[in-house]
Structures are given as structure tokens and as C-alpha cells.
Amino acid sequence: MKTRILLAAVLLFSSLMYASDSVKADSLKPRLIAASPSKNVKNVNGILFKYYDEEDHFKPKKVNGLGMGFNVMGIFLPPLMLFTLQPDHWNLNNDYVILRCEKMNTINGLQLSLINMEPTVTNGLEINISSNVNTYAVTNGMSVSPFFNLHHEMKGVSVAPLANIGQKCRGIQIGLYNKCKDFRGIQIGGWNENGRRKLPLINWNFKKQKTNQAL
């Protein structure tokens, strides 16, 4: 009798371990089309649809292809910022936690969203209606928005009619108002600010600089 109970316990334990391994293997297997939030999706070679952003239980995902975000909050944020904020108050504070890349979403290709509120590294082209809000964002490539771009780290070209705001920028900012404290490159717009100077029309800096100040 004891032998049967022991055998049954061993079989049950083996079944649970196999099921756990199957779930882990399934989550690591790349999907062609996937939706987020999802606990069982980590890798996508195709299209990822995000219908709202995870905040409390964020799980980073890697996308090789297209990441699409449909958080409707992105529709209402641009007019709200335009009517409640003045350009000289548009800042990215240093109190955002700097995250390692493995703790962030990685999109290799195209990020196309109404708004992005998850920590994300975009390697390629980023097009956001309301840019990146309340999250750490890194873009290596090109970022385009019909209103404004917000980035903590930007390497490449940032284009927006109203404003490009960043903490650490390497490349080109083009917009009515451009601001980046740790900046190396060229700013083109109505008013441009970087760690060395403030100028209308065109500004530049190609020297290394060190700063821990908030924008």
C-alpha cells in the first residue's frame, strides 16, 4: 500500500514538472501574432498587439517585427498637455528608474502606437501619437510624432512639429521646441536648448559633457 502511494506521488510530481516545463517552453517559443498583456508570450517574430499597457505586473517582451499599441489614452493626452503645460515646463525628471535592457520591452523593427507606457527599447522606427509617457524609453533609430517626442535616451533622429524632449540625446532633433540636457548633435527648430547653450533656429554640441541635473 505504501509503495502504491509513493508511486502515485512520484507520478503526480513528474506530471506537474512536465506541465511546468511545457508552459515555460511555450512562453519562450516565438509567436507570429500575439497579444499583450499575456503571461505566456515573451518572444514575437511578427506582430504584437497591445490593447493596454501593463503597469502592475509588467513582463518584458521581445518583438522582431511590428509592435502596435491601442491604448486609447493616447488620443486625449496631446490636447491635455497643450492646454495645461508650457514648453519650458516640459521636463523628464531624473527620478525615473534607469532600467537594464533585459527589464524592458525590445522592439526590433517598428513601434506604432497611440501611446507607449511600458519601458521599451526601440531599435528601428518609432511612431507614437502621444510618445512615451510615465516610463523609461530608449530609441535607437528614428522617432516621429505628430505632436511631441519624449525620450530618456535617443540615438538617431527625433522629429515632431511641437517638441522633442530628452535626457540623453545623440543625433538630430527637429521641431518647434527642442530640449536635451546631455546632448551631442544638431538641433533645428524655433528654440533649441542643450547643455552648452540656448539658441533659436539651430543649435549644436559635439563635445562630451557630464551632468546629473534634471532637465
mmCIF file with all atom_site columns, C-alpha atoms in Angstrom:
data_model
loop_
_atom_site.group_PDB
_atom_site.id
_atom_site.type_symbol
_atom_site.label_atom_id
_atom_site.label_alt_id
_atom_site.label_comp_id
_atom_site.label_asym_id
_atom_site.label_entity_id
_atom_site.label_seq_id
_atom_site.pdbx_PDB_ins_code
_atom_site.Cartn_x
_atom_site.Cartn_y
_atom_site.Cartn_z
_atom_site.occupancy
_atom_site.B_iso_or_equiv
_atom_site.pdbx_formal_charge
_atom_site.auth_seq_id
_atom_site.auth_comp_id
_atom_site.auth_asym_id
_atom_site.auth_atom_id
_atom_site.pdbx_PDB_model_num
ATOM 1   C CA . MET A 1 1   ? 0.000  0.000  0.000   1.00 0.00 ? 1   MET A CA 1
ATOM 2   C CA . LYS A 1 2   ? 2.805  2.397  0.925   1.00 0.00 ? 2   LYS A CA 1
ATOM 3   C CA . THR A 1 3   ? 4.574  1.532  -2.311  1.00 0.00 ? 3   THR A CA 1
ATOM 4   C CA . ARG A 1 4   ? 1.465  2.419  -4.336  1.00 0.00 ? 4   ARG A CA 1
ATOM 5   C CA . ILE A 1 5   ? 1.073  5.747  -2.525  1.00 0.00 ? 5   ILE A CA 1
ATOM 6   C CA . LEU A 1 6   ? 4.739  6.564  -3.096  1.00 0.00 ? 6   LEU A CA 1
ATOM 7   C CA . LEU A 1 7   ? 4.482  5.623  -6.767  1.00 0.00 ? 7   LEU A CA 1
ATOM 8   C CA . ALA A 1 8   ? 1.374  7.773  -7.197  1.00 0.00 ? 8   ALA A CA 1
ATOM 9   C CA . ALA A 1 9   ? 3.121  10.726 -5.552  1.00 0.00 ? 9   ALA A CA 1
ATOM 10  C CA . VAL A 1 10  ? 6.135  10.340 -7.843  1.00 0.00 ? 10  VAL A CA 1
ATOM 11  C CA . LEU A 1 11  ? 3.906  10.194 -10.928 1.00 0.00 ? 11  LEU A CA 1
ATOM 12  C CA . LEU A 1 12  ? 1.960  13.280 -9.811  1.00 0.00 ? 12  LEU A CA 1
ATOM 13  C CA . PHE A 1 13  ? 5.148  15.228 -9.152  1.00 0.00 ? 13  PHE A CA 1
ATOM 14  C CA . SER A 1 14  ? 6.547  14.221 -12.561 1.00 0.00 ? 14  SER A CA 1
ATOM 15  C CA . SER A 1 15  ? 3.331  15.310 -14.275 1.00 0.00 ? 15  SER A CA 1
ATOM 16  C CA . LEU A 1 16  ? 3.431  18.725 -12.575 1.00 0.00 ? 16  LEU A CA 1
ATOM 17  C CA . MET A 1 17  ? 7.083  19.229 -13.513 1.00 0.00 ? 17  MET A CA 1
ATOM 18  C CA . TYR A 1 18  ? 6.349  18.284 -17.130 1.00 0.00 ? 18  TYR A CA 1
ATOM 19  C CA . ALA A 1 19  ? 3.426  20.700 -17.278 1.00 0.00 ? 19  ALA A CA 1
ATOM 20  C CA . SER A 1 20  ? 5.574  23.483 -15.820 1.00 0.00 ? 20  SER A CA 1
ATOM 21  C CA . ASP A 1 21  ? 8.339  22.823 -18.356 1.00 0.00 ? 21  ASP A CA 1
ATOM 22  C CA . SER A 1 22  ? 5.775  22.782 -21.173 1.00 0.00 ? 22  SER A CA 1
ATOM 23  C CA . VAL A 1 23  ? 4.421  26.194 -20.120 1.00 0.00 ? 23  VAL A CA 1
ATOM 24  C CA . LYS A 1 24  ? 7.942  27.633 -19.955 1.00 0.00 ? 24  LYS A CA 1
ATOM 25  C CA . ALA A 1 25  ? 8.837  26.211 -23.354 1.00 0.00 ? 25  ALA A CA 1
ATOM 26  C CA . ASP A 1 26  ? 5.590  27.533 -24.817 1.00 0.00 ? 26  ASP A CA 1
ATOM 27  C CA . SER A 1 27  ? 6.269  31.049 -23.460 1.00 0.00 ? 27  SER A CA 1
ATOM 28  C CA . LEU A 1 28  ? 9.752  31.063 -24.993 1.00 0.00 ? 28  LEU A CA 1
ATOM 29  C CA . LYS A 1 29  ? 8.574  29.829 -28.374 1.00 0.00 ? 29  LYS A CA 1
ATOM 30  C CA . PRO A 1 30  ? 8.324  32.788 -30.801 1.00 0.00 ? 30  PRO A CA 1
ATOM 31  C CA . ARG A 1 31  ? 4.807  33.693 -31.912 1.00 0.00 ? 31  ARG A CA 1
ATOM 32  C CA . LEU A 1 32  ? 3.882  35.035 -35.324 1.00 0.00 ? 32  LEU A CA 1
ATOM 33  C CA . ILE A 1 33  ? 0.923  37.027 -33.958 1.00 0.00 ? 33  ILE A CA 1
ATOM 34  C CA . ALA A 1 34  ? 0.429  37.728 -30.273 1.00 0.00 ? 34  ALA A CA 1
ATOM 35  C CA . ALA A 1 35  ? -1.484 39.979 -27.906 1.00 0.00 ? 35  ALA A CA 1
ATOM 36  C CA . SER A 1 36  ? -0.365 41.756 -24.749 1.00 0.00 ? 36  SER A CA 1
ATOM 37  C CA . PRO A 1 37  ? -0.803 41.626 -21.784 1.00 0.00 ? 37  PRO A CA 1
ATOM 38  C CA . SER A 1 38  ? -0.117 37.894 -21.770 1.00 0.00 ? 38  SER A CA 1
ATOM 39  C CA . LYS A 1 39  ? 1.774  35.755 -19.255 1.00 0.00 ? 39  LYS A CA 1
ATOM 40  C CA . ASN A 1 40  ? 2.625  33.124 -21.868 1.00 0.00 ? 40  ASN A CA 1
ATOM 41  C CA . VAL A 1 41  ? 4.193  35.367 -24.520 1.00 0.00 ? 41  VAL A CA 1
ATOM 42  C CA . LYS A 1 42  ? 7.801  36.540 -24.365 1.00 0.00 ? 42  LYS A CA 1
ATOM 43  C CA . ASN A 1 43  ? 9.040  36.393 -27.956 1.00 0.00 ? 43  ASN A CA 1
ATOM 44  C CA . VAL A 1 44  ? 7.274  37.506 -31.142 1.00 0.00 ? 44  VAL A CA 1
ATOM 45  C CA . ASN A 1 45  ? 8.591  37.210 -34.677 1.00 0.00 ? 45  ASN A CA 1
ATOM 46  C CA . GLY A 1 46  ? 5.793  39.089 -36.393 1.00 0.00 ? 46  GLY A CA 1
ATOM 47  C CA . ILE A 1 47  ? 3.134  41.347 -34.852 1.00 0.00 ? 47  ILE A CA 1
ATOM 48  C CA . LEU A 1 48  ? 2.385  42.159 -31.211 1.00 0.00 ? 48  LEU A CA 1
ATOM 49  C CA . PHE A 1 49  ? -0.942 43.862 -30.435 1.00 0.00 ? 49  PHE A CA 1
ATOM 50  C CA . LYS A 1 50  ? -1.039 45.772 -27.134 1.00 0.00 ? 50  LYS A CA 1
ATOM 51  C CA . TYR A 1 51  ? -4.587 46.703 -26.149 1.00 0.00 ? 51  TYR A CA 1
ATOM 52  C CA . TYR A 1 52  ? -3.480 48.307 -22.875 1.00 0.00 ? 52  TYR A CA 1
ATOM 53  C CA . ASP A 1 53  ? -0.172 48.773 -21.103 1.00 0.00 ? 53  ASP A CA 1
ATOM 54  C CA . GLU A 1 54  ? 0.884  46.607 -18.196 1.00 0.00 ? 54  GLU A CA 1
ATOM 55  C CA . GLU A 1 55  ? 1.807  48.624 -15.137 1.00 0.00 ? 55  GLU A CA 1
ATOM 56  C CA . ASP A 1 56  ? 1.494  46.453 -12.032 1.00 0.00 ? 56  ASP A CA 1
ATOM 57  C CA . HIS A 1 57  ? 2.720  43.130 -13.403 1.00 0.00 ? 57  HIS A CA 1
ATOM 58  C CA . PHE A 1 58  ? 4.920  44.100 -16.323 1.00 0.00 ? 58  PHE A CA 1
ATOM 59  C CA . LYS A 1 59  ? 6.675  41.242 -18.156 1.00 0.00 ? 59  LYS A CA 1
ATOM 60  C CA . PRO A 1 60  ? 9.197  42.298 -20.849 1.00 0.00 ? 60  PRO A CA 1
ATOM 61  C CA . LYS A 1 61  ? 8.739  41.021 -24.377 1.00 0.00 ? 61  LYS A CA 1
ATOM 62  C CA . LYS A 1 62  ? 10.992 40.845 -27.414 1.00 0.00 ? 62  LYS A CA 1
ATOM 63  C CA . VAL A 1 63  ? 9.452  41.677 -30.787 1.00 0.00 ? 63  VAL A CA 1
ATOM 64  C CA . ASN A 1 64  ? 11.169 41.207 -34.125 1.00 0.00 ? 64  ASN A CA 1
ATOM 65  C CA . GLY A 1 65  ? 8.750  42.953 -36.435 1.00 0.00 ? 65  GLY A CA 1
ATOM 66  C CA . LEU A 1 66  ? 5.838  45.238 -35.522 1.00 0.00 ? 66  LEU A CA 1
ATOM 67  C CA . GLY A 1 67  ? 4.619  46.350 -32.103 1.00 0.00 ? 67  GLY A CA 1
ATOM 68  C CA . MET A 1 68  ? 1.200  48.041 -32.177 1.00 0.00 ? 68  MET A CA 1
ATOM 69  C CA . GLY A 1 69  ? -0.359 49.801 -29.183 1.00 0.00 ? 69  GLY A CA 1
ATOM 70  C CA . PHE A 1 70  ? -4.019 50.749 -28.940 1.00 0.00 ? 70  PHE A CA 1
ATOM 71  C CA . ASN A 1 71  ? -4.243 52.381 -25.520 1.00 0.00 ? 71  ASN A CA 1
ATOM 72  C CA . VAL A 1 72  ? -6.983 54.980 -26.129 1.00 0.00 ? 72  VAL A CA 1
ATOM 73  C CA . MET A 1 73  ? -5.466 57.284 -23.528 1.00 0.00 ? 73  MET A CA 1
ATOM 74  C CA . GLY A 1 74  ? -3.048 58.372 -26.247 1.00 0.00 ? 74  GLY A CA 1
ATOM 75  C CA . ILE A 1 75  ? -5.871 60.137 -28.092 1.00 0.00 ? 75  ILE A CA 1
ATOM 76  C CA . PHE A 1 76  ? -6.664 62.507 -25.224 1.00 0.00 ? 76  PHE A CA 1
ATOM 77  C CA . LEU A 1 77  ? -3.180 63.253 -23.891 1.00 0.00 ? 77  LEU A CA 1
ATOM 78  C CA . PRO A 1 78  ? -1.863 65.682 -26.596 1.00 0.00 ? 78  PRO A CA 1
ATOM 79  C CA . PRO A 1 79  ? -4.611 68.324 -26.189 1.00 0.00 ? 79  PRO A CA 1
ATOM 80  C CA . LEU A 1 80  ? -4.374 67.956 -22.401 1.00 0.00 ? 80  LEU A CA 1
ATOM 81  C CA . MET A 1 81  ? -0.636 68.686 -22.427 1.00 0.00 ? 81  MET A CA 1
ATOM 82  C CA . LEU A 1 82  ? -1.066 71.558 -24.872 1.00 0.00 ? 82  LEU A CA 1
ATOM 83  C CA . PHE A 1 83  ? -3.617 73.334 -22.691 1.00 0.00 ? 83  PHE A CA 1
ATOM 84  C CA . THR A 1 84  ? -2.106 72.617 -19.268 1.00 0.00 ? 84  THR A CA 1
ATOM 85  C CA . LEU A 1 85  ? 1.654  72.834 -19.824 1.00 0.00 ? 85  LEU A CA 1
ATOM 86  C CA . GLN A 1 86  ? 4.016  75.475 -21.099 1.00 0.00 ? 86  GLN A CA 1
ATOM 87  C CA . PRO A 1 87  ? 7.009  74.323 -23.200 1.00 0.00 ? 87  PRO A CA 1
ATOM 88  C CA . ASP A 1 88  ? 9.556  75.480 -20.612 1.00 0.00 ? 88  ASP A CA 1
ATOM 89  C CA . HIS A 1 89  ? 7.895  73.162 -18.064 1.00 0.00 ? 89  HIS A CA 1
ATOM 90  C CA . TRP A 1 90  ? 8.106  70.052 -20.239 1.00 0.00 ? 90  TRP A CA 1
ATOM 91  C CA . ASN A 1 91  ? 10.709 68.033 -18.377 1.00 0.00 ? 91  ASN A CA 1
ATOM 92  C CA . LEU A 1 92  ? 11.853 64.467 -17.953 1.00 0.00 ? 92  LEU A CA 1
ATOM 93  C CA . ASN A 1 93  ? 12.891 64.160 -14.325 1.00 0.00 ? 93  ASN A CA 1
ATOM 94  C CA . ASN A 1 94  ? 15.785 62.008 -13.171 1.00 0.00 ? 94  ASN A CA 1
ATOM 95  C CA . ASP A 1 95  ? 13.553 60.206 -10.672 1.00 0.00 ? 95  ASP A CA 1
ATOM 96  C CA . TYR A 1 96  ? 12.669 57.648 -13.355 1.00 0.00 ? 96  TYR A CA 1
ATOM 97  C CA . VAL A 1 97  ? 14.391 54.373 -12.556 1.00 0.00 ? 97  VAL A CA 1
ATOM 98  C CA . ILE A 1 98  ? 17.060 53.580 -15.139 1.00 0.00 ? 98  ILE A CA 1
ATOM 99  C CA . LEU A 1 99  ? 16.378 50.040 -16.281 1.00 0.00 ? 99  LEU A CA 1
ATOM 100 C CA . ARG A 1 100 ? 18.603 47.431 -17.852 1.00 0.00 ? 100 ARG A CA 1
ATOM 101 C CA . CYS A 1 101 ? 17.628 46.428 -21.367 1.00 0.00 ? 101 CYS A CA 1
ATOM 102 C CA . GLU A 1 102 ? 16.592 42.941 -20.254 1.00 0.00 ? 102 GLU A CA 1
ATOM 103 C CA . LYS A 1 103 ? 13.990 44.532 -17.959 1.00 0.00 ? 103 LYS A CA 1
ATOM 104 C CA . MET A 1 104 ? 12.390 46.425 -20.857 1.00 0.00 ? 104 MET A CA 1
ATOM 105 C CA . ASN A 1 105 ? 10.408 45.550 -23.946 1.00 0.00 ? 105 ASN A CA 1
ATOM 106 C CA . THR A 1 106 ? 12.623 45.292 -27.016 1.00 0.00 ? 106 THR A CA 1
ATOM 107 C CA . ILE A 1 107 ? 11.189 46.070 -30.440 1.00 0.00 ? 107 ILE A CA 1
ATOM 108 C CA . ASN A 1 108 ? 13.460 45.400 -33.374 1.00 0.00 ? 108 ASN A CA 1
ATOM 109 C CA . GLY A 1 109 ? 11.594 46.949 -36.281 1.00 0.00 ? 109 GLY A CA 1
ATOM 110 C CA . LEU A 1 110 ? 8.596  49.281 -35.961 1.00 0.00 ? 110 LEU A CA 1
ATOM 111 C CA . GLN A 1 111 ? 6.755  50.557 -32.907 1.00 0.00 ? 111 GLN A CA 1
ATOM 112 C CA . LEU A 1 112 ? 3.397  52.033 -33.936 1.00 0.00 ? 112 LEU A CA 1
ATOM 113 C CA . SER A 1 113 ? 1.267  53.212 -31.018 1.00 0.00 ? 113 SER A CA 1
ATOM 114 C CA . LEU A 1 114 ? -1.221 55.772 -29.788 1.00 0.00 ? 114 LEU A CA 1
ATOM 115 C CA . ILE A 1 115 ? 0.875  55.962 -26.628 1.00 0.00 ? 115 ILE A CA 1
ATOM 116 C CA . ASN A 1 116 ? 3.588  53.865 -25.001 1.00 0.00 ? 116 ASN A CA 1
ATOM 117 C CA . MET A 1 117 ? 3.549  53.497 -21.211 1.00 0.00 ? 117 MET A CA 1
ATOM 118 C CA . GLU A 1 118 ? 5.818  50.451 -20.875 1.00 0.00 ? 118 GLU A CA 1
ATOM 119 C CA . PRO A 1 119 ? 9.632  50.626 -20.590 1.00 0.00 ? 119 PRO A CA 1
ATOM 120 C CA . THR A 1 120 ? 10.750 49.990 -24.160 1.00 0.00 ? 120 THR A CA 1
ATOM 121 C CA . VAL A 1 121 ? 13.882 49.862 -26.268 1.00 0.00 ? 121 VAL A CA 1
ATOM 122 C CA . THR A 1 122 ? 13.046 50.514 -29.920 1.00 0.00 ? 122 THR A CA 1
ATOM 123 C CA . ASN A 1 123 ? 15.674 49.595 -32.467 1.00 0.00 ? 123 ASN A CA 1
ATOM 124 C CA . GLY A 1 124 ? 14.316 50.991 -35.721 1.00 0.00 ? 124 GLY A CA 1
ATOM 125 C CA . LEU A 1 125 ? 11.370 53.326 -36.323 1.00 0.00 ? 125 LEU A CA 1
ATOM 126 C CA . GLU A 1 126 ? 9.051  54.621 -33.608 1.00 0.00 ? 126 GLU A CA 1
ATOM 127 C CA . ILE A 1 127 ? 5.763  56.373 -34.419 1.00 0.00 ? 127 ILE A CA 1
ATOM 128 C CA . ASN A 1 128 ? 3.664  57.352 -31.398 1.00 0.00 ? 128 ASN A CA 1
ATOM 129 C CA . ILE A 1 129 ? 0.771  59.806 -31.271 1.00 0.00 ? 129 ILE A CA 1
ATOM 130 C CA . SER A 1 130 ? 1.495  60.716 -27.643 1.00 0.00 ? 130 SER A CA 1
ATOM 131 C CA . SER A 1 131 ? 5.060  59.415 -27.489 1.00 0.00 ? 131 SER A CA 1
ATOM 132 C CA . ASN A 1 132 ? 6.369  57.704 -24.321 1.00 0.00 ? 132 ASN A CA 1
ATOM 133 C CA . VAL A 1 133 ? 4.675  58.824 -21.109 1.00 0.00 ? 133 VAL A CA 1
ATOM 134 C CA . ASN A 1 134 ? 5.430  57.898 -17.494 1.00 0.00 ? 134 ASN A CA 1
ATOM 135 C CA . THR A 1 135 ? 8.003  55.296 -18.494 1.00 0.00 ? 135 THR A CA 1
ATOM 136 C CA . TYR A 1 136 ? 11.664 54.880 -19.372 1.00 0.00 ? 136 TYR A CA 1
ATOM 137 C CA . ALA A 1 137 ? 12.102 54.913 -23.157 1.00 0.00 ? 137 ALA A CA 1
ATOM 138 C CA . VAL A 1 138 ? 15.142 54.308 -25.361 1.00 0.00 ? 138 VAL A CA 1
ATOM 139 C CA . THR A 1 139 ? 15.132 54.674 -29.146 1.00 0.00 ? 139 THR A CA 1
ATOM 140 C CA . ASN A 1 140 ? 17.961 53.753 -31.474 1.00 0.00 ? 140 ASN A CA 1
ATOM 141 C CA . GLY A 1 141 ? 16.963 54.884 -34.949 1.00 0.00 ? 141 GLY A CA 1
ATOM 142 C CA . MET A 1 142 ? 14.212 57.366 -35.784 1.00 0.00 ? 142 MET A CA 1
ATOM 143 C CA . SER A 1 143 ? 11.265 58.681 -33.791 1.00 0.00 ? 143 SER A CA 1
ATOM 144 C CA . VAL A 1 144 ? 8.342  60.541 -35.391 1.00 0.00 ? 144 VAL A CA 1
ATOM 145 C CA . SER A 1 145 ? 5.272  62.011 -33.725 1.00 0.00 ? 145 SER A CA 1
ATOM 146 C CA . PRO A 1 146 ? 2.548  64.419 -34.964 1.00 0.00 ? 146 PRO A CA 1
ATOM 147 C CA . PHE A 1 147 ? 2.790  66.246 -31.607 1.00 0.00 ? 147 PHE A CA 1
ATOM 148 C CA . PHE A 1 148 ? 5.872  65.661 -29.420 1.00 0.00 ? 148 PHE A CA 1
ATOM 149 C CA . ASN A 1 149 ? 8.593  63.115 -28.622 1.00 0.00 ? 149 ASN A CA 1
ATOM 150 C CA . LEU A 1 150 ? 9.629  62.206 -25.068 1.00 0.00 ? 150 LEU A CA 1
ATOM 151 C CA . HIS A 1 151 ? 12.731 60.042 -24.627 1.00 0.00 ? 151 HIS A CA 1
ATOM 152 C CA . HIS A 1 152 ? 15.186 59.362 -21.865 1.00 0.00 ? 152 HIS A CA 1
ATOM 153 C CA . GLU A 1 153 ? 17.758 58.072 -24.341 1.00 0.00 ? 153 GLU A CA 1
ATOM 154 C CA . MET A 1 154 ? 17.742 58.787 -28.054 1.00 0.00 ? 154 MET A CA 1
ATOM 155 C CA . LYS A 1 155 ? 20.319 57.859 -30.676 1.00 0.00 ? 155 LYS A CA 1
ATOM 156 C CA . GLY A 1 156 ? 19.352 58.933 -34.178 1.00 0.00 ? 156 GLY A CA 1
ATOM 157 C CA . VAL A 1 157 ? 16.730 61.375 -35.444 1.00 0.00 ? 157 VAL A CA 1
ATOM 158 C CA . SER A 1 158 ? 13.778 62.748 -33.469 1.00 0.00 ? 158 SER A CA 1
ATOM 159 C CA . VAL A 1 159 ? 11.115 64.667 -35.421 1.00 0.00 ? 159 VAL A CA 1
ATOM 160 C CA . ALA A 1 160 ? 7.965  66.334 -34.053 1.00 0.00 ? 160 ALA A CA 1
ATOM 161 C CA . PRO A 1 161 ? 6.165  69.571 -35.019 1.00 0.00 ? 161 PRO A CA 1
ATOM 162 C CA . LEU A 1 162 ? 5.809  70.824 -31.425 1.00 0.00 ? 162 LEU A CA 1
ATOM 163 C CA . ALA A 1 163 ? 8.591  69.484 -29.197 1.00 0.00 ? 163 ALA A CA 1
ATOM 164 C CA . ASN A 1 164 ? 11.385 66.955 -28.770 1.00 0.00 ? 164 ASN A CA 1
ATOM 165 C CA . ILE A 1 165 ? 12.329 66.447 -25.107 1.00 0.00 ? 165 ILE A CA 1
ATOM 166 C CA . GLY A 1 166 ? 15.117 64.124 -23.952 1.00 0.00 ? 166 GLY A CA 1
ATOM 167 C CA . GLN A 1 167 ? 17.634 63.423 -21.220 1.00 0.00 ? 167 GLN A CA 1
ATOM 168 C CA . LYS A 1 168 ? 20.462 61.855 -23.225 1.00 0.00 ? 168 LYS A CA 1
ATOM 169 C CA . CYS A 1 169 ? 20.445 62.511 -26.971 1.00 0.00 ? 169 CYS A CA 1
ATOM 170 C CA . ARG A 1 170 ? 22.896 61.649 -29.723 1.00 0.00 ? 170 ARG A CA 1
ATOM 171 C CA . GLY A 1 171 ? 21.928 62.787 -33.202 1.00 0.00 ? 171 GLY A CA 1
ATOM 172 C CA . ILE A 1 172 ? 19.374 65.264 -34.546 1.00 0.00 ? 172 ILE A CA 1
ATOM 173 C CA . GLN A 1 173 ? 16.274 66.898 -33.056 1.00 0.00 ? 173 GLN A CA 1
ATOM 174 C CA . ILE A 1 174 ? 13.861 68.670 -35.414 1.00 0.00 ? 174 ILE A CA 1
ATOM 175 C CA . GLY A 1 175 ? 10.839 70.518 -34.048 1.00 0.00 ? 175 GLY A CA 1
ATOM 176 C CA . LEU A 1 176 ? 9.446  73.862 -32.910 1.00 0.00 ? 176 LEU A CA 1
ATOM 177 C CA . TYR A 1 177 ? 10.993 73.350 -29.455 1.00 0.00 ? 177 TYR A CA 1
ATOM 178 C CA . ASN A 1 178 ? 13.970 71.057 -28.785 1.00 0.00 ? 178 ASN A CA 1
ATOM 179 C CA . LYS A 1 179 ? 15.450 70.365 -25.363 1.00 0.00 ? 179 LYS A CA 1
ATOM 180 C CA . CYS A 1 180 ? 18.044 67.869 -24.147 1.00 0.00 ? 180 CYS A CA 1
ATOM 181 C CA . LYS A 1 181 ? 20.498 68.389 -21.289 1.00 0.00 ? 181 LYS A CA 1
ATOM 182 C CA . ASP A 1 182 ? 23.029 65.688 -22.190 1.00 0.00 ? 182 ASP A CA 1
ATOM 183 C CA . PHE A 1 183 ? 23.157 66.360 -25.911 1.00 0.00 ? 183 PHE A CA 1
ATOM 184 C CA . ARG A 1 184 ? 25.567 65.738 -28.766 1.00 0.00 ? 184 ARG A CA 1
ATOM 185 C CA . GLY A 1 185 ? 24.483 66.571 -32.282 1.00 0.00 ? 185 GLY A CA 1
ATOM 186 C CA . ILE A 1 186 ? 22.346 69.206 -34.022 1.00 0.00 ? 186 ILE A CA 1
ATOM 187 C CA . GLN A 1 187 ? 19.029 70.792 -33.015 1.00 0.00 ? 187 GLN A CA 1
ATOM 188 C CA . ILE A 1 188 ? 16.885 72.505 -35.638 1.00 0.00 ? 188 ILE A CA 1
ATOM 189 C CA . GLY A 1 189 ? 13.776 74.447 -34.636 1.00 0.00 ? 189 GLY A CA 1
ATOM 190 C CA . GLY A 1 190 ? 12.237 77.655 -33.344 1.00 0.00 ? 190 GLY A CA 1
ATOM 191 C CA . TRP A 1 191 ? 14.002 77.361 -29.965 1.00 0.00 ? 191 TRP A CA 1
ATOM 192 C CA . ASN A 1 192 ? 16.732 74.883 -29.013 1.00 0.00 ? 192 ASN A CA 1
ATOM 193 C CA . GLU A 1 193 ? 18.295 74.082 -25.644 1.00 0.00 ? 193 GLU A CA 1
ATOM 194 C CA . ASN A 1 194 ? 21.155 71.755 -24.745 1.00 0.00 ? 194 ASN A CA 1
ATOM 195 C CA . GLY A 1 195 ? 23.790 71.523 -22.024 1.00 0.00 ? 195 GLY A CA 1
ATOM 196 C CA . ARG A 1 196 ? 26.009 74.202 -23.584 1.00 0.00 ? 196 ARG A CA 1
ATOM 197 C CA . ARG A 1 197 ? 23.729 76.891 -24.957 1.00 0.00 ? 197 ARG A CA 1
ATOM 198 C CA . LYS A 1 198 ? 20.250 78.088 -25.942 1.00 0.00 ? 198 LYS A CA 1
ATOM 199 C CA . LEU A 1 199 ? 19.691 79.323 -29.477 1.00 0.00 ? 199 LEU A CA 1
ATOM 200 C CA . PRO A 1 200 ? 16.888 79.891 -32.000 1.00 0.00 ? 200 PRO A CA 1
ATOM 201 C CA . LEU A 1 201 ? 16.795 78.162 -35.383 1.00 0.00 ? 201 LEU A CA 1
ATOM 202 C CA . ILE A 1 202 ? 19.859 75.936 -34.982 1.00 0.00 ? 202 ILE A CA 1
ATOM 203 C CA . ASN A 1 203 ? 21.940 74.706 -32.056 1.00 0.00 ? 203 ASN A CA 1
ATOM 204 C CA . TRP A 1 204 ? 24.705 72.154 -31.729 1.00 0.00 ? 204 TRP A CA 1
ATOM 205 C CA . ASN A 1 205 ? 27.146 70.428 -29.421 1.00 0.00 ? 205 ASN A CA 1
ATOM 206 C CA . PHE A 1 206 ? 29.780 67.836 -30.301 1.00 0.00 ? 206 PHE A CA 1
ATOM 207 C CA . LYS A 1 207 ? 31.742 67.797 -27.051 1.00 0.00 ? 207 LYS A CA 1
ATOM 208 C CA . LYS A 1 208 ? 31.379 65.297 -24.233 1.00 0.00 ? 208 LYS A CA 1
ATOM 209 C CA . GLN A 1 209 ? 29.617 66.603 -21.175 1.00 0.00 ? 209 GLN A CA 1
ATOM 210 C CA . LYS A 1 210 ? 28.766 65.317 -17.723 1.00 0.00 ? 210 LYS A CA 1
ATOM 211 C CA . THR A 1 211 ? 25.603 66.249 -15.901 1.00 0.00 ? 211 THR A CA 1
ATOM 212 C CA . ASN A 1 212 ? 23.335 64.811 -13.236 1.00 0.00 ? 212 ASN A CA 1
ATOM 213 C CA . GLN A 1 213 ? 20.908 67.685 -13.259 1.00 0.00 ? 213 GLN A CA 1
ATOM 214 C CA . ALA A 1 214 ? 17.240 67.295 -14.110 1.00 0.00 ? 214 ALA A CA 1
ATOM 215 C CA . LEU A 1 215 ? 16.050 68.847 -17.337 1.00 0.00 ? 215 LEU A CA 1
#
